[in-house]
Every structure is written in C-alpha cells, then in structure tokens.
Amino acid sequence: MNKPPQLIIPLDEIPTPGLQIGGDLPAEWLQDSLLEPYTATSPMVVEIELKRIGANILVQGTLELGVSFKCSRTGKPDKKALHIDMSELFQPMNSHTMNFRDAEVSSEELGTDEPFMYEGNRIDLEPFVRENLVLAQDPFPTHSDASEPKEGSPAWSSRGDEIDPRWAKLKDLELS
C-alpha cells in the first residue's frame, strides 16, 4: 500500500513544470464519500498533477477504486472498479472576475460553488476529490447479469397485448 497523498498543497511547493502527487487513500477516508449501496474493496489510488497558469492552478488526475454493492434490481452482490478522470481550474479567492472564453463573469454571478477556489498560500484538494468520487457513483448500481427490459416492450400500456410480463398481474387490479 502506498502512503496516503497530501491533499493540502502549499502553493510555493508547486514548481513551474508542475507537481505530481499520488498515493492510496484508505477505506476510513472513503466512508464519508461512498454512497449507501457501496463498500470499498480496495484503497482508492489517487494520481493528481497540479500546474500553475498565472494565479490559477490547473488540477488534473485520476481516481481508481474497487467497490462491492448489492444490485438494485436483483439483490445479488457484485463488484466493479471505478475509474474517474478529473480536471478543474482552481482560482484565487480574491479574484473578483473570471474570464470564460472572453466573457467577463463576476464571482457573485457564479455563486459560491463554481469554480473551485483557493485562499491564501494553499490549495485544499479534498473537497474536489470527494465531489468527483460521489458524482461517479451510480446511486442504484446493477449486477452485471441484471437484465434490461426488452427493447420495444413498454413497461406499461393501456393495451392488453403490450404489457410487460412483470406488470401483468396489475391488469387484474380493481381500484374502488
């Protein structure tokens, strides 16, 4: 197992050609970022590169993690590997305007969530890594053998000949 990567980076430690950081984040770190159906089966491998672009910091990298889960359709256990590509431009908190393709936009118009900001002489990558991990997880994962409804077969229809067999019993239901 690799040493956990440092996710709070002092800006003066980012050389001109860029800074590579990497390592494994343990299961304890992942507990706050895995959705309910998932359990980590391996540490999360983190590879990140930081590059200065003026006062901004370009952060690019990957996350890799093995997870197990219970299928939301069949209830069968399964596992898979998550591979997540990340990219974001962090900007200084004191920047009052951002330039997006030659259109000046004030930070007040963007709200507090976009873009990622840093303050002072350090950049905290933890919220960025956690957000990418959460967004990559399917909230209702399915087993690799879980069948999809047949193409062209509607889940429900008012015509008796087009009822998906899984819903056929509902046809006999009488509402009072």
C-alpha positions as CSV (number, residue, x, y, z in Angstrom):
1,M,0.0,0.0,0.0
2,N,1.3,3.4,-0.9
3,K,1.5,6.3,1.5
4,P,-1.7,8.5,1.5
5,P,-1.2,11.6,-0.6
6,Q,-1.1,15.0,0.9
7,L,-4.3,16.8,-0.3
8,I,-3.5,20.3,1.2
9,I,-0.7,21.7,-1.0
10,P,1.2,24.8,-0.3
11,L,1.3,26.9,-3.5
12,D,5.1,27.6,-3.1
13,E,5.7,23.8,-3.4
14,I,4.2,23.8,-7.0
15,P,7.2,24.2,-9.3
16,T,6.8,25.8,-12.8
17,P,6.7,22.5,-14.7
18,G,4.0,21.2,-12.3
19,L,3.7,18.9,-9.3
20,Q,2.7,15.2,-9.3
21,I,1.1,13.8,-6.2
22,G,-0.2,10.2,-5.7
23,G,-0.9,7.5,-3.3
24,D,-3.6,5.4,-1.7
25,L,-6.5,6.8,0.4
26,P,-7.6,4.1,3.0
27,A,-11.1,2.8,3.5
28,E,-11.6,5.0,6.5
29,W,-11.2,8.1,4.4
30,L,-13.7,6.8,1.8
31,Q,-16.5,6.1,4.3
32,D,-17.8,9.7,4.1
33,S,-17.8,9.7,0.3
34,L,-19.3,6.3,-0.7
35,L,-23.0,6.2,-1.3
36,E,-25.1,3.7,0.8
37,P,-25.0,0.7,-1.6
38,Y,-21.2,0.7,-1.9
39,T,-18.3,-0.8,0.2
40,A,-14.7,-0.2,-0.7
41,T,-12.8,-3.4,-1.7
42,S,-9.5,-1.7,-2.1
43,P,-7.9,1.6,-1.2
44,M,-8.5,4.4,-3.6
45,V,-5.5,5.1,-5.8
46,V,-5.1,8.9,-6.4
47,E,-2.9,10.4,-9.1
48,I,-3.0,14.2,-9.4
49,E,-1.0,16.8,-11.3
50,L,-1.0,20.5,-10.4
51,K,0.2,23.2,-12.9
52,R,0.3,26.9,-12.4
53,I,-1.5,29.0,-15.0
54,G,-0.9,32.6,-13.9
55,A,-2.5,32.9,-10.5
56,N,-4.7,29.8,-11.3
57,I,-3.9,26.2,-10.6
58,L,-4.9,23.5,-13.1
59,V,-5.7,20.2,-11.3
60,Q,-5.9,17.0,-13.4
61,G,-5.8,13.4,-12.3
62,T,-7.5,10.1,-11.8
63,L,-9.1,8.1,-9.0
64,E,-9.3,4.3,-9.1
65,L,-11.2,2.2,-6.6
66,G,-12.7,-1.2,-6.3
67,V,-16.2,-1.4,-4.8
68,S,-18.8,-4.0,-3.9
69,F,-22.5,-3.5,-3.8
70,K,-25.9,-5.2,-3.8
71,C,-27.7,-5.0,-7.2
72,S,-30.7,-2.6,-7.1
73,R,-32.7,-4.9,-9.4
74,T,-31.7,-8.5,-8.4
75,G,-30.4,-8.0,-4.9
76,K,-27.3,-10.1,-5.9
77,P,-23.9,-9.0,-4.7
78,D,-21.5,-7.7,-7.3
79,K,-18.3,-5.6,-7.5
80,K,-16.7,-3.3,-10.0
81,A,-13.8,-0.9,-10.5
82,L,-14.4,2.8,-10.6
83,H,-12.1,4.8,-12.8
84,I,-12.6,8.6,-12.6
85,D,-10.9,11.3,-14.6
86,M,-10.8,14.7,-13.0
87,S,-10.0,18.2,-14.3
88,E,-10.6,21.6,-12.7
89,L,-9.1,25.1,-12.7
90,F,-8.8,26.4,-9.2
91,Q,-8.8,30.2,-8.9
92,P,-7.7,32.5,-6.1
93,M,-10.5,33.6,-3.7
94,N,-9.5,37.3,-4.2
95,S,-10.3,37.1,-7.9
96,H,-13.4,39.1,-8.4
97,T,-14.0,38.2,-12.0
98,M,-13.4,35.1,-14.1
99,N,-12.7,35.1,-17.8
100,F,-14.7,32.4,-19.6
101,R,-14.0,32.5,-23.3
102,D,-13.5,36.2,-23.3
103,A,-16.8,36.9,-21.4
104,E,-16.1,38.5,-18.0
105,V,-18.3,37.0,-15.3
106,S,-18.2,38.2,-11.7
107,S,-17.8,35.7,-8.9
108,E,-21.1,36.8,-7.4
109,E,-22.9,35.7,-10.6
110,L,-21.3,32.3,-10.4
111,G,-22.4,31.6,-6.8
112,T,-20.1,30.0,-4.1
113,D,-19.8,26.5,-5.6
114,E,-18.4,27.3,-9.0
115,P,-15.5,27.5,-9.8
116,F,-13.2,25.8,-7.2
117,M,-11.4,28.5,-5.3
118,Y,-8.3,28.6,-3.1
119,E,-7.5,31.1,-0.4
120,G,-4.1,32.2,0.9
121,N,-1.0,30.2,0.1
122,R,-2.5,26.7,0.0
123,I,-4.9,24.7,-2.1
124,D,-7.2,22.0,-0.5
125,L,-7.9,19.2,-2.9
126,E,-10.1,17.1,-0.5
127,P,-13.5,18.6,-1.5
128,F,-12.5,18.3,-5.2
129,V,-11.6,14.6,-4.8
130,R,-14.7,13.8,-2.7
131,E,-17.0,15.6,-5.2
132,N,-15.6,13.6,-8.1
133,L,-15.9,10.3,-6.2
134,V,-19.5,11.0,-5.2
135,L,-20.6,12.1,-8.7
136,A,-19.0,8.9,-10.3
137,Q,-21.2,6.6,-8.2
138,D,-24.5,5.2,-9.6
139,P,-27.0,5.6,-6.8
140,F,-28.7,2.4,-8.0
141,P,-26.0,0.1,-9.2
142,T,-26.9,-3.0,-11.1
143,H,-25.4,-6.5,-11.3
144,S,-23.6,-7.3,-14.5
145,D,-26.2,-10.1,-15.1
146,A,-29.3,-7.9,-14.4
147,S,-31.4,-7.9,-17.5
148,E,-32.8,-4.8,-19.0
149,P,-36.4,-4.7,-20.2
150,K,-36.6,-5.9,-23.8
151,E,-36.3,-3.3,-26.5
152,G,-39.7,-2.1,-27.7
153,S,-41.5,-3.7,-24.8
154,P,-43.2,-1.0,-22.8
155,A,-43.2,-1.2,-19.0
156,W,-46.9,-0.5,-19.0
157,S,-49.6,0.3,-21.6
158,S,-53.3,0.5,-21.7
159,R,-53.4,-2.1,-24.4
160,G,-53.5,-5.6,-23.1
161,D,-51.2,-7.1,-25.7
162,E,-48.3,-4.7,-24.8
163,I,-48.0,-5.3,-21.0
164,D,-44.5,-6.1,-19.7
165,P,-44.9,-9.6,-18.1
166,R,-43.5,-8.2,-14.9
167,W,-46.6,-6.0,-14.6
168,A,-49.2,-8.3,-16.0
169,K,-50.8,-9.0,-12.6
170,L,-51.6,-5.3,-12.2
171,K,-54.1,-5.6,-15.1
172,D,-56.5,-7.6,-12.8
173,L,-56.3,-5.0,-10.0
174,E,-59.5,-3.2,-9.3
175,L,-59.5,0.2,-7.7
176,S,-62.5,1.3,-5.7
